[in-house]
Coordinates of C-alpha atoms and ligand atoms in Angstrom, one line a residue:
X16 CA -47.9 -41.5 -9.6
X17 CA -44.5 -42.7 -9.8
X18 CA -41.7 -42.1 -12.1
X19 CA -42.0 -45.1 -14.7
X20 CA -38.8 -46.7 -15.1
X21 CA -37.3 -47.3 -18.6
X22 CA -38.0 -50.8 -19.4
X23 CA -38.7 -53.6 -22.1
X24 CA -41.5 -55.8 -22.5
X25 CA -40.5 -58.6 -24.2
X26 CA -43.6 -60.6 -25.0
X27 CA -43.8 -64.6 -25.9
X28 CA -46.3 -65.5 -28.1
X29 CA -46.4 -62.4 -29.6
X30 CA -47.5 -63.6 -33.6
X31 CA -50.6 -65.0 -31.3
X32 CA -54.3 -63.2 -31.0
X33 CA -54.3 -61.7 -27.6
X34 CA -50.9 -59.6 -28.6
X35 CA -52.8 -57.9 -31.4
X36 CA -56.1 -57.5 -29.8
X37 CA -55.1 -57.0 -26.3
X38 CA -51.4 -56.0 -25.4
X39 CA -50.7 -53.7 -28.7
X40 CA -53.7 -51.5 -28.1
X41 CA -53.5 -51.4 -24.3
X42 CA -49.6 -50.3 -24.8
X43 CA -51.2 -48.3 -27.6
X44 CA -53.2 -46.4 -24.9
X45 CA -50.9 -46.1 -22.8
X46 CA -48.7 -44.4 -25.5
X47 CA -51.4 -42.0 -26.1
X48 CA -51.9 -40.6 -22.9
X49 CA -48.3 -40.4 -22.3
X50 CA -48.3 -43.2 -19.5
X51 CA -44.9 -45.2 -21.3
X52 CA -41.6 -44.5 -19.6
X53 CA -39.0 -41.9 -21.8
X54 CA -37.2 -45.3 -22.7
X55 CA -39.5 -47.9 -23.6
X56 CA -39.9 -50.6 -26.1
X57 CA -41.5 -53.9 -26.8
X58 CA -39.6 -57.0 -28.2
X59 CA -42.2 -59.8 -29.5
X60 CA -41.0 -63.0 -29.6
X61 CA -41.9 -66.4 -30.9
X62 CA -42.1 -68.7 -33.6
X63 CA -43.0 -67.0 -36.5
X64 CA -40.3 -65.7 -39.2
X65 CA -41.2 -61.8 -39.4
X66 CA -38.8 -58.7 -39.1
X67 CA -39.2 -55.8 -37.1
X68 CA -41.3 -54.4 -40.0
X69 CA -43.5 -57.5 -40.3
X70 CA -44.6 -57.0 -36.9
X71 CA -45.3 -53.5 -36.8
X72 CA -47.7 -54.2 -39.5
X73 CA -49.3 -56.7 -38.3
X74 CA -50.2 -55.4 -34.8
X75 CA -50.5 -52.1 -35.6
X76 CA -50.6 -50.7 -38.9
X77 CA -52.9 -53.2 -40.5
X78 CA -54.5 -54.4 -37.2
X79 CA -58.2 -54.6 -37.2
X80 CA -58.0 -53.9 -33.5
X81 CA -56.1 -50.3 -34.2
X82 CA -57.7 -49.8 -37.3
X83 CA -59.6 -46.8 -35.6
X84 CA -56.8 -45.2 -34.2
X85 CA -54.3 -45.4 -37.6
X86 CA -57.2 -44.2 -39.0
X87 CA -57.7 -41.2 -36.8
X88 CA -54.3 -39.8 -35.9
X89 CA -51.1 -38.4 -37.4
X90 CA -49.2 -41.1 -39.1
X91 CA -46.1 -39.5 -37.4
X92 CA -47.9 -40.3 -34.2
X93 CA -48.7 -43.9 -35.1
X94 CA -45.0 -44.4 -36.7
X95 CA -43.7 -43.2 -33.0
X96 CA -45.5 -45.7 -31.6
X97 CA -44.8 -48.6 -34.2
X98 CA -41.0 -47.9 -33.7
X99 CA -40.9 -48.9 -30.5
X100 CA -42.2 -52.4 -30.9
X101 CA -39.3 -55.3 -32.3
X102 CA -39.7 -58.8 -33.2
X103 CA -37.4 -61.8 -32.9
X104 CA -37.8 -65.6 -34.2
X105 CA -37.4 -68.2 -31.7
X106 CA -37.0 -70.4 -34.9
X107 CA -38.8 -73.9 -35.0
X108 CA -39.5 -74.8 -31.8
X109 CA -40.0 -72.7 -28.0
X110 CA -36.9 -75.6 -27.1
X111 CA -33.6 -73.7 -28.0
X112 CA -32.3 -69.8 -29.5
X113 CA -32.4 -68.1 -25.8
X114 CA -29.0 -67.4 -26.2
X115 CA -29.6 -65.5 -29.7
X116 CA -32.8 -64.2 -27.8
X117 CA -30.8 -63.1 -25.0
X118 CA -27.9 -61.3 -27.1
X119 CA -30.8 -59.3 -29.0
X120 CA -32.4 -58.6 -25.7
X121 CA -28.7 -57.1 -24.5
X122 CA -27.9 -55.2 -27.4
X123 CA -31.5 -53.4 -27.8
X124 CA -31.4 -52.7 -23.6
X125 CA -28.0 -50.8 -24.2
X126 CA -29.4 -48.9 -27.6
X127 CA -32.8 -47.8 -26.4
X128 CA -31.1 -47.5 -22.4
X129 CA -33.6 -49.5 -20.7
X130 CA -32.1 -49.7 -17.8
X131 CA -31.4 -53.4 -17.6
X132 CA -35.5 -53.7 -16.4
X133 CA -37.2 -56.1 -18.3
X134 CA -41.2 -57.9 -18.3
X135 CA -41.5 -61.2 -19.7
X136 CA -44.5 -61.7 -20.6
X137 CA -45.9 -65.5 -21.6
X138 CA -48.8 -65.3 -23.7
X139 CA -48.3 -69.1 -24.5
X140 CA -49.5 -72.0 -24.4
X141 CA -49.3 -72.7 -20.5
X142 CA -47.3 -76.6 -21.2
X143 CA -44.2 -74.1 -22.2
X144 CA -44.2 -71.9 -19.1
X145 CA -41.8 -73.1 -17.2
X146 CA -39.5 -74.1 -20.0
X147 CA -39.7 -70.6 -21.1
X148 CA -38.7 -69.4 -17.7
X149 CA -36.0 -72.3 -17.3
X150 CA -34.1 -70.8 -20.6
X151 CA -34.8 -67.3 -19.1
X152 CA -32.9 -68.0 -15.8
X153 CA -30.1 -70.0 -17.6
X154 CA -29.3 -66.7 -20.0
X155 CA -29.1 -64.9 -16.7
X156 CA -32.1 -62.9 -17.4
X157 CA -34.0 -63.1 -13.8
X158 CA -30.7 -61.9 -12.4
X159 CA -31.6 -58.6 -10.2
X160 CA -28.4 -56.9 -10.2
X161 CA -28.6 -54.7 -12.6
X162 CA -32.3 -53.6 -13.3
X163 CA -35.3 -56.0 -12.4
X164 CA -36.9 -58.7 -14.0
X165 CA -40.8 -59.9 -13.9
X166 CA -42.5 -62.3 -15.3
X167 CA -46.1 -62.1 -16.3
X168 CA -48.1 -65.0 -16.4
X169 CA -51.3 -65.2 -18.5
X170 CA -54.1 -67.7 -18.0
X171 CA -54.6 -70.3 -17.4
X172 CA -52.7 -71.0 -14.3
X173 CA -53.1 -74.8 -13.7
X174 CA -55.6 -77.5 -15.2
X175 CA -56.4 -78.5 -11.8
X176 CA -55.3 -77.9 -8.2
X177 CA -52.2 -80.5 -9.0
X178 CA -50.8 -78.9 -12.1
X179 CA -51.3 -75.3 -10.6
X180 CA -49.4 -76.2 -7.2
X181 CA -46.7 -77.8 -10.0
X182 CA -46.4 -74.8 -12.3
X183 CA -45.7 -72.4 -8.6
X184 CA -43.1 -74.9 -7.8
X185 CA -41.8 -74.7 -11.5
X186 CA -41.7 -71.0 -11.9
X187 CA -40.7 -70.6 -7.9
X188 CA -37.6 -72.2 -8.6
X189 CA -36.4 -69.4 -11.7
X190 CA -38.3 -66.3 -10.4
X191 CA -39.1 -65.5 -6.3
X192 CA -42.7 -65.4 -5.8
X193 CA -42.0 -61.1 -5.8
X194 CA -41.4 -61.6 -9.8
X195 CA -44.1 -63.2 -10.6
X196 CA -47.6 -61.5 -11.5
X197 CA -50.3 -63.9 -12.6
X198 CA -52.6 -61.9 -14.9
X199 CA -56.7 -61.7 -14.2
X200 CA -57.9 -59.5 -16.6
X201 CA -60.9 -59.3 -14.2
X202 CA -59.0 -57.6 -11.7
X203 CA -58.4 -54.6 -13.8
X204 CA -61.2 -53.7 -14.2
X205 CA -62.5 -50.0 -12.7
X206 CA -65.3 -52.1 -11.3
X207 CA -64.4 -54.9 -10.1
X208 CA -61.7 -52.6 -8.0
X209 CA -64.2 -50.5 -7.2
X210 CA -65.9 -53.6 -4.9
X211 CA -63.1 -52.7 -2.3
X212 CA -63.5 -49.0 -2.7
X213 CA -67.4 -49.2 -2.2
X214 CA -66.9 -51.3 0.9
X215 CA -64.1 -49.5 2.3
X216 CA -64.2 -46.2 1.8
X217 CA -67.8 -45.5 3.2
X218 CA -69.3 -46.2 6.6
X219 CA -73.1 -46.8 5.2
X220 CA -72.2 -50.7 3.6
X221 CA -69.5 -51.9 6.0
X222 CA -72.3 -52.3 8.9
X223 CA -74.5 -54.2 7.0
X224 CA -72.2 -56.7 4.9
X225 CA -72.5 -59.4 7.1
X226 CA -75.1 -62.4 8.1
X227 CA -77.1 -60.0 10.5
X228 CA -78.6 -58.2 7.2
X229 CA -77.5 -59.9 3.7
X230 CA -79.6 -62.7 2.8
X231 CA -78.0 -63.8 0.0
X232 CA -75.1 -62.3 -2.4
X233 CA -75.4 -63.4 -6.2
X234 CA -73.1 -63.4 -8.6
X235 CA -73.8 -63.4 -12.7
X236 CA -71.5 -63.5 -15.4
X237 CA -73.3 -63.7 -18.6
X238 CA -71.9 -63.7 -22.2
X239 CA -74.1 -63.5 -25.6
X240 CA -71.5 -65.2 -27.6
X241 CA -70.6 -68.8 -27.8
X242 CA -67.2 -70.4 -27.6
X243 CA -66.3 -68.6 -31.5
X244 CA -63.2 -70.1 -32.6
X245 CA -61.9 -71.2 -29.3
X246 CA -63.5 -74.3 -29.2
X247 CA -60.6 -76.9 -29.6
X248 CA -59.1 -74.9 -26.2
X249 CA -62.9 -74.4 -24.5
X250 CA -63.7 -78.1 -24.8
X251 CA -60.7 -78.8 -22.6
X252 CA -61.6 -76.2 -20.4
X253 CA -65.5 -75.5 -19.8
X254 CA -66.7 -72.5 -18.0
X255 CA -65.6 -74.1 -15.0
X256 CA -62.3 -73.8 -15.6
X257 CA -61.9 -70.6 -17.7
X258 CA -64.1 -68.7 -15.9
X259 CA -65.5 -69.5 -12.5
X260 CA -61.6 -70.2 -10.9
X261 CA -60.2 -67.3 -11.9
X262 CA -62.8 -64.5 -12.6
X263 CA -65.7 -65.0 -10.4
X264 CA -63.6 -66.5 -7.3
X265 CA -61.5 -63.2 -7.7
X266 CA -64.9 -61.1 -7.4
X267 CA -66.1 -63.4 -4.7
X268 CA -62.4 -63.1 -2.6
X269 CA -63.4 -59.3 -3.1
X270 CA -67.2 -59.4 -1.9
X271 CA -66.2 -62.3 1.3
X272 CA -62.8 -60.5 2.4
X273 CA -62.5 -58.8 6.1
X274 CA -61.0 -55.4 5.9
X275 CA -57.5 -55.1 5.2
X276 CA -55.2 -52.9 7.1
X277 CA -54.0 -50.9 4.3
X278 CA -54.1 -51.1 0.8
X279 CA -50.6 -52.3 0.0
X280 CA -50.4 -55.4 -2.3
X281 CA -49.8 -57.6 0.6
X282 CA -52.5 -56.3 3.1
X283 CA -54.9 -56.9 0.0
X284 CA -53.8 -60.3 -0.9
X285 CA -53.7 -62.2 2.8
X286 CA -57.1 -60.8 2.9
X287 CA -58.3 -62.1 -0.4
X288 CA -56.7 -65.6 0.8
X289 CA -58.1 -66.0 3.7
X290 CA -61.3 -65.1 2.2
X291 CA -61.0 -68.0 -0.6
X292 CA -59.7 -70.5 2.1
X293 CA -62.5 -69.9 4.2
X294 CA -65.0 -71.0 1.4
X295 CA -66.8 -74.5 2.1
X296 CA -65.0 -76.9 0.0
X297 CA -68.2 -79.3 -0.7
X298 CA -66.6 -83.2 -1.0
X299 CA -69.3 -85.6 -1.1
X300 CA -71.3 -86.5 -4.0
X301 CA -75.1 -85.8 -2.9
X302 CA -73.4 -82.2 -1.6
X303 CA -71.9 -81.4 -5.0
X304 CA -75.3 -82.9 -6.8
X305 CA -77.5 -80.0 -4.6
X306 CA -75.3 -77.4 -5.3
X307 CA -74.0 -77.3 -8.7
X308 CA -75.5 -77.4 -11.8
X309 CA -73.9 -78.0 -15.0
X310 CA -75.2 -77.0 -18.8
X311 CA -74.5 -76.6 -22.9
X312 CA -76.0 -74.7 -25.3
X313 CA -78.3 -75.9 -27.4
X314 CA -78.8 -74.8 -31.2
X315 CA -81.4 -72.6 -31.2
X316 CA -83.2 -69.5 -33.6
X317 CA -82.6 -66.4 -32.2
X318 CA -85.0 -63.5 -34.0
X319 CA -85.6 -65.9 -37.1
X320 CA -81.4 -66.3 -37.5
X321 CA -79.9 -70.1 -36.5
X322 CA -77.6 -70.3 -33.8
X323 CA -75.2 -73.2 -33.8
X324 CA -75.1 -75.3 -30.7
X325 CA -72.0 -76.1 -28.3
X326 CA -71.2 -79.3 -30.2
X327 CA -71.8 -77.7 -33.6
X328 CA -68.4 -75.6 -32.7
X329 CA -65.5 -75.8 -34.3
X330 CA -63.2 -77.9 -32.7
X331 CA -65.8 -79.4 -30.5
X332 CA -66.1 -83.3 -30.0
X333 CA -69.7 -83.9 -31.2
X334 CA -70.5 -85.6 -28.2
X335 CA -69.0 -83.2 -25.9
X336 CA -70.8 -82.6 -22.0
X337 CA -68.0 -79.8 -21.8
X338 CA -70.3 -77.4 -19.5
X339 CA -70.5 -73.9 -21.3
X340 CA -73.1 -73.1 -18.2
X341 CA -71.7 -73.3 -14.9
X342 CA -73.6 -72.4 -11.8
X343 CA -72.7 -73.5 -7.9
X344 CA -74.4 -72.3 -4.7
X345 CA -71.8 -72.7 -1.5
X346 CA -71.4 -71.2 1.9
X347 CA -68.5 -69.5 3.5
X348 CA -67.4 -70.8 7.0
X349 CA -66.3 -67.8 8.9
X350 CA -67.8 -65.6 11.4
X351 CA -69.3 -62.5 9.3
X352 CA -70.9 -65.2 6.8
X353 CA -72.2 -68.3 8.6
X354 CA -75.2 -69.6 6.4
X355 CA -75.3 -66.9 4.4
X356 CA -76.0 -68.8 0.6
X357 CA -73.8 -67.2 -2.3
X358 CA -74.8 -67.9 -5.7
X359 CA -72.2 -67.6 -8.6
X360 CA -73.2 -68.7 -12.0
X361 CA -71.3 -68.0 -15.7
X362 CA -72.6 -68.9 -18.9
X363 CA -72.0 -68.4 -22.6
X364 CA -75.3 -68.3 -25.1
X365 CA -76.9 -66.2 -22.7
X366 CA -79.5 -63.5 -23.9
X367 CA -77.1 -60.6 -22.9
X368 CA -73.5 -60.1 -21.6
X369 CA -73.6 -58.7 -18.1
X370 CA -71.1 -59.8 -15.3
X371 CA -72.7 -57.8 -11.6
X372 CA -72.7 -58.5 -8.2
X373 CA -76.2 -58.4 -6.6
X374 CA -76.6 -58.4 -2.5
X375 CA -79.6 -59.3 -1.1
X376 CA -80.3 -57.7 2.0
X377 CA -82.8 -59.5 4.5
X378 CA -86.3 -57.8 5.1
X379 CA -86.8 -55.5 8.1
X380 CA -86.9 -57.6 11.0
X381 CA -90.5 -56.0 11.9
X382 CA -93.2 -55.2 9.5
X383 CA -95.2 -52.6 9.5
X384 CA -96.6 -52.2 6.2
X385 CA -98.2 -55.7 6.0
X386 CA -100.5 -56.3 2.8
X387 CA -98.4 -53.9 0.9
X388 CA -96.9 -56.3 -1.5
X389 CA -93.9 -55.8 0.1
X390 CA -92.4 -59.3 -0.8
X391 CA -89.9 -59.1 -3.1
X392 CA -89.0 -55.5 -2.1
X393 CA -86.2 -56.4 -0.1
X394 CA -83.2 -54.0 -0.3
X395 CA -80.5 -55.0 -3.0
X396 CA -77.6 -53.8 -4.2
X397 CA -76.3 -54.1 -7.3
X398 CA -72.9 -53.6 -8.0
X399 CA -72.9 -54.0 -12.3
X400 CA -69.3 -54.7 -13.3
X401 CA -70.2 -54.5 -17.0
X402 CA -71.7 -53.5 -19.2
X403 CA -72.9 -50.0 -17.9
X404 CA -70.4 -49.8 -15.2
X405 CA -72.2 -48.6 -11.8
X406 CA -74.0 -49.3 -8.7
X407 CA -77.5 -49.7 -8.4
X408 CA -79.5 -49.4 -4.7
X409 CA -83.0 -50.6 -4.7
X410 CA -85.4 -48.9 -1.6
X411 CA -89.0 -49.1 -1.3
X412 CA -90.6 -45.7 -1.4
X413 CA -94.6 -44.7 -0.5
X414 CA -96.6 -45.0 -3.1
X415 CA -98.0 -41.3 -3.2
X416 CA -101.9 -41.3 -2.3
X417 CA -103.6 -42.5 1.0
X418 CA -102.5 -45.5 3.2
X419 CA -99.1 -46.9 2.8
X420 CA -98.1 -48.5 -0.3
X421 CA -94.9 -49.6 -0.8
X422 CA -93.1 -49.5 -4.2
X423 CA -89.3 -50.0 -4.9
X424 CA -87.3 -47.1 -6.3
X425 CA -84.0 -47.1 -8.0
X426 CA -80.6 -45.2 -7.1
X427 CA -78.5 -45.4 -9.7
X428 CA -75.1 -44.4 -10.6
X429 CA -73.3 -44.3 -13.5
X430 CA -69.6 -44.8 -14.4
X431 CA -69.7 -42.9 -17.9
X432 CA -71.7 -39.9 -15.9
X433 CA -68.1 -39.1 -14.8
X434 CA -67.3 -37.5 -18.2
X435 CA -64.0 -36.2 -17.3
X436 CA -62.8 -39.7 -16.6
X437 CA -61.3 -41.9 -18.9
X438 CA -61.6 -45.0 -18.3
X439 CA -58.8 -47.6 -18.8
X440 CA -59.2 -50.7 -19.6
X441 CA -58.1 -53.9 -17.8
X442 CA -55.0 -54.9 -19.9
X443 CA -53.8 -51.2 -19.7
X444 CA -54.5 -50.7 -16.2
X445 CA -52.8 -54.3 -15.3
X446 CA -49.7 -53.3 -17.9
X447 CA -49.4 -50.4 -16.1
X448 CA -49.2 -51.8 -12.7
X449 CA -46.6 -54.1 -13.4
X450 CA -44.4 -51.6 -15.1
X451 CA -44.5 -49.9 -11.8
X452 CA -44.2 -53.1 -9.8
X453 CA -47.5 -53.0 -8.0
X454 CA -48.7 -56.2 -8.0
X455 CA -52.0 -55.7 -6.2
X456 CA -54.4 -56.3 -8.9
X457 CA -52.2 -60.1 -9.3
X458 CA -53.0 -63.2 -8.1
X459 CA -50.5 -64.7 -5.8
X460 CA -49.6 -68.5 -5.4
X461 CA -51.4 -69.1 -2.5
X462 CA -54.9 -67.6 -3.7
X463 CA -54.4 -69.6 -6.8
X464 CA -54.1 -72.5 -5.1
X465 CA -56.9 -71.7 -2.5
X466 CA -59.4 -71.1 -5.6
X467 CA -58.3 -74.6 -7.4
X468 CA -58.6 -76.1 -3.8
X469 CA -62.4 -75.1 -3.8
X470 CA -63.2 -75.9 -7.7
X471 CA -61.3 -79.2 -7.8
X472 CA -63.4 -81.3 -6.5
X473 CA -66.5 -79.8 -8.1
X474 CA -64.7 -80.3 -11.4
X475 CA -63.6 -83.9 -10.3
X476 CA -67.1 -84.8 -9.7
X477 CA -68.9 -83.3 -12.9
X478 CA -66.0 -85.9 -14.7
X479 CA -66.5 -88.7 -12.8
X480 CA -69.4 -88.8 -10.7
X481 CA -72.4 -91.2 -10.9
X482 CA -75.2 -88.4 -10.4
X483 CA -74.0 -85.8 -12.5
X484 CA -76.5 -84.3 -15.5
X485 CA -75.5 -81.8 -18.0
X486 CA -78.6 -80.1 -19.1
X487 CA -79.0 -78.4 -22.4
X488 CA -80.7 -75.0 -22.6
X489 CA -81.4 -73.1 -26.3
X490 CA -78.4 -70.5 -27.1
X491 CA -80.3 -67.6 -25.9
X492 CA -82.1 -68.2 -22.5
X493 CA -80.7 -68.1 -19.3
X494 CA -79.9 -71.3 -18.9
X495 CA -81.2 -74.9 -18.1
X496 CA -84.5 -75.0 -16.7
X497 CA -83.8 -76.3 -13.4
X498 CA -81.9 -73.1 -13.2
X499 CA -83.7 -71.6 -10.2
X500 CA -84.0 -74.6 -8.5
X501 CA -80.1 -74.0 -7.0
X502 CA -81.9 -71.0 -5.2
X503 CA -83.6 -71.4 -1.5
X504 CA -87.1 -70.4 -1.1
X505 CA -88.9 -68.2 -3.4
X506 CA -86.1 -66.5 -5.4
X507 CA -85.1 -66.7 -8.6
X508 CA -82.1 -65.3 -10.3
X509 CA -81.8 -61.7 -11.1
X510 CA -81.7 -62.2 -15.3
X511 CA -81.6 -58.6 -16.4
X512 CA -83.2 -59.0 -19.8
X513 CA -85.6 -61.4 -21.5
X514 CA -85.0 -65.1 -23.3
X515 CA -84.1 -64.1 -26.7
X516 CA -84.7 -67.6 -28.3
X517 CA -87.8 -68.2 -30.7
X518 CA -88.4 -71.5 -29.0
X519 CA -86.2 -72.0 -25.7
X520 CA -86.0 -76.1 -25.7
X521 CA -84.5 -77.7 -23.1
X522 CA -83.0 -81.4 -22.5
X523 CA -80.6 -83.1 -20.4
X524 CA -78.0 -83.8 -22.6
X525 CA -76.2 -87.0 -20.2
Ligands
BG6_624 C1 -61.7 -64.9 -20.7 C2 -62.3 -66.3 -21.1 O1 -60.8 -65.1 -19.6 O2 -62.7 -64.0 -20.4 C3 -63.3 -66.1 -22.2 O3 -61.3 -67.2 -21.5 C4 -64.3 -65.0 -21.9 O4 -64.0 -67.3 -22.5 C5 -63.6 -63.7 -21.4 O5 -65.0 -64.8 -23.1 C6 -64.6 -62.7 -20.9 O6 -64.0 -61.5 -20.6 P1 -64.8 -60.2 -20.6 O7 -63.8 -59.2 -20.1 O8 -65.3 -59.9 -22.0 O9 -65.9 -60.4 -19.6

């Protein structure tokens, strides 16, 4: 590993929820196994009046989310961590006090010797992005010349393909494209990098990851819980949005790219785009009607306890068709997967929270053991990004005994059988990389901008289109119950547990 530069992290938004139950603890982590440069510290900024001491507390000392760890070690330990974390008050609005921001910023860098190298990182609403990085560039705080600057952009990136082309342009024109790294928390994690690893680094997938043998590629990413308290945000948003551009069309880039030539940043990334351009970008309404279908929870009694329904939620408008299910089959137009189907589907409600990758492989071309029930026995691999971190190859084996029965077996790896490793999690390993500059596990403009390319007129259509159905489904099953109808002949999706509702009702709900 590299030497880790000294730096500062100065964070905005930092009185909000993901500081305390993301960035603290990963930097907490990091702390712990002695990953943090010699000079390091954290300045949190925003609009809340609290003093150094104030924030401390509130993010780490009496944190739910560290509770465990102030708990468990030294206090020394936790107070040498603690120390290193600052606050400062914008005041009332995000508007004006750079230049009071900026002196602090100056007078810590010199105290603690950070070096001049400093992250931004906006963990704001995304409306004050670019005035944030505006004010940063008019202090003189993207200036190179002594120490670097980056800027680290949380989700989400754009409403639609319109306003994320704007907010490149915006932030283009204070930071070069090299500063910026456009957080996917998806992308750090073990397994989700481990898709490139798995296809690149042995000779027994490679062969086979094109038309000639996959059949179909599937892509699930379930949650159990429902929108909690981010409902006035979700509604906006829908699964579409908040998941599917971002999350899954990262894992899909990862599944669809060609080999790249090396495993620098750059190699990876014009891969990944030229995997997401290359996806067919479906235009006409009785196209988008076949392939996409759109759902909401319902309320529903799970195990004898009531589960509120989608429009039941906090800061929900009662008559909502917000889609909390999102599923959409598509095709990629390029030479390794012509009329190959994918099928990528996220929900919330569902009966478990499981995000995998599952490739179908086609059956042998010749059959021998006919009358063997050896439908359905296909090959598949399963590449289970959580929970249970691992890969999964399913084989038919001989049934032991006379003639030839076939059965399918299981190989199956585990992450956590690795004991010795520790696994990091996604905000710690993506922390980490921009610390040390790689940006390989960020999204770059131009695969932004390919992904909203492909969802925007999915999105555009399930506003506006005359054929479009939102279909309720009970919190609790997997979905509507036209759910399998998306997939070609006689499969279904892969739902890796059972419908947890008492009485899974379903409707269409417009
Ligand atoms: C976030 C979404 O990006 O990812 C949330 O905004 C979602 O709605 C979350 O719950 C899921 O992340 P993970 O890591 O728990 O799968």
């Amino acid at each position: 590993m590299n030497k880790m530069p000294n730096q500062m992290l100065i964070i905005f938004g930092a009185s909000g929820d993901l500081t305390a139950r993301k960035l603290v603890p990963a930097l907490f982590n990091l702390y712990k196994g002695k990953h943090l440069p010699e000079n390091f510290l954290v300045l949190g900024a925003s609009r809340s009046d609290m003093s150094d001491e104030e924030f401390r507390s509130r993010v780490v000392g009496a944190s739910s989310y560290l509770a465990e760890d102030v708990r468990r070690e030294e206090a020394s330990f936790i107070k040498g961590f603690a120390e290193k974390l600052f606050y400062h008050d914008l005041g009332s609005s995000y508007e004006e006090g750079y230049e009071a921001l900026a002196s602090r910023i100056q007078s810590l860098d010199k105290e603690f010797r950070t070096d001049g190298n400093f992250i931004f990182y906006l963990s704001t609403p995304p409306e004050i992005y670019e005035l944030i990085a505006k004010n940063l560039c008019e202090q003189g705080l993207t200036d190179e010349s002594h120490g670097w600057k980056r800027l680290i952009v949380e989700k989400p990136f754009g409403y639609d393909l319109a306003t994320a082309k704007a907010l490149n342009q915006a932030l283009q024109r204070f930071f070069k494209e090299s500063q910026i790294y456009r957080i996917d928390h998806y992308l750090g994690k073990e397994t989700v990098q481990n898709l490139l690893v798995t296809r690149f680094s042995n000779s027994i997938f490679e062969p086979l990851w094109n038309r000639n043998y996959i059949h179909h590629v599937e892509i699930t990413n379930a949650e159990s819980v429902g929108v909690e308290k981010r409902g006035g945000y979700y509604d906006k948003s829908g699964a579409l949005r908040d998941m599917f551009q971002n999350h899954l069309l990262q894992i899909v880039s990862l599944v669809v790219m060609e080999p790249p030539i090396g495993d620098q940043a750059e190699e990876i990334r014009n891969e990944k785009v030229k995997a997401l351009k290359s996806l067919r970008i479906m235009r006409d309404e009785e196209t988008l009607h076949e392939n996409t279908i759109r759902g909401q929870y319902l309320a529903s009694e799970i195990n004898g306890v009531k589960i509120k329904g989608y429009r039941e939620e906090e800061g929900v408008h009662p008559e909502s068709t917000t889609e909390t299910y999102a599923a959409i089959k598509f095709f990629v137009d390029n030479w390794r997967w012509k009329d190959v189907p994918f099928y990528v589907r996220t929900a919330k409600r569902m009966p478990t929270k499981v995000t995998e990758v599952v490739v179908h492989f086609k059956s042998p071309h010749h059959q021998i053991f006919q009358g063997s029930g050896i439908r359905n026995k296909d090959n598949q691999l399963i590449i289970r990004i959580q929970p249970d971190e691992g890969i999964l190859i399913k084989f038919g084996v001989k049934v032991p005994g006379q003639g030839f029965k076939v059965e399918r077996a299981n190989l199956d790896f585990y992450y956590s059988s690795l004991t010795e490793t520790n696994i990091m999690t996604a905000y710690e390993r993506l922390l980490l990389d921009a610390m040390q500059g790689d940006a390989t596990l960020y999204a770059r403009a131009d695969e932004v901008e390919a992904a909203w390319e492909f969802v925007d007129p999915i999105l555009k259509y399930w506003e506006n289109g005359k054929t479009v159905k939102t279909y309720g489904y009970s919190a609790g099953v997997w979905g509507p119950k036209n759910a399998n109808e998306l997939i070609d002949g006689y499969y279904m999706w892969r739902n890796p547990g059972a419908n947890l509702a008492d009485d899974p009702g379903f409707c269409i709900i417009n």
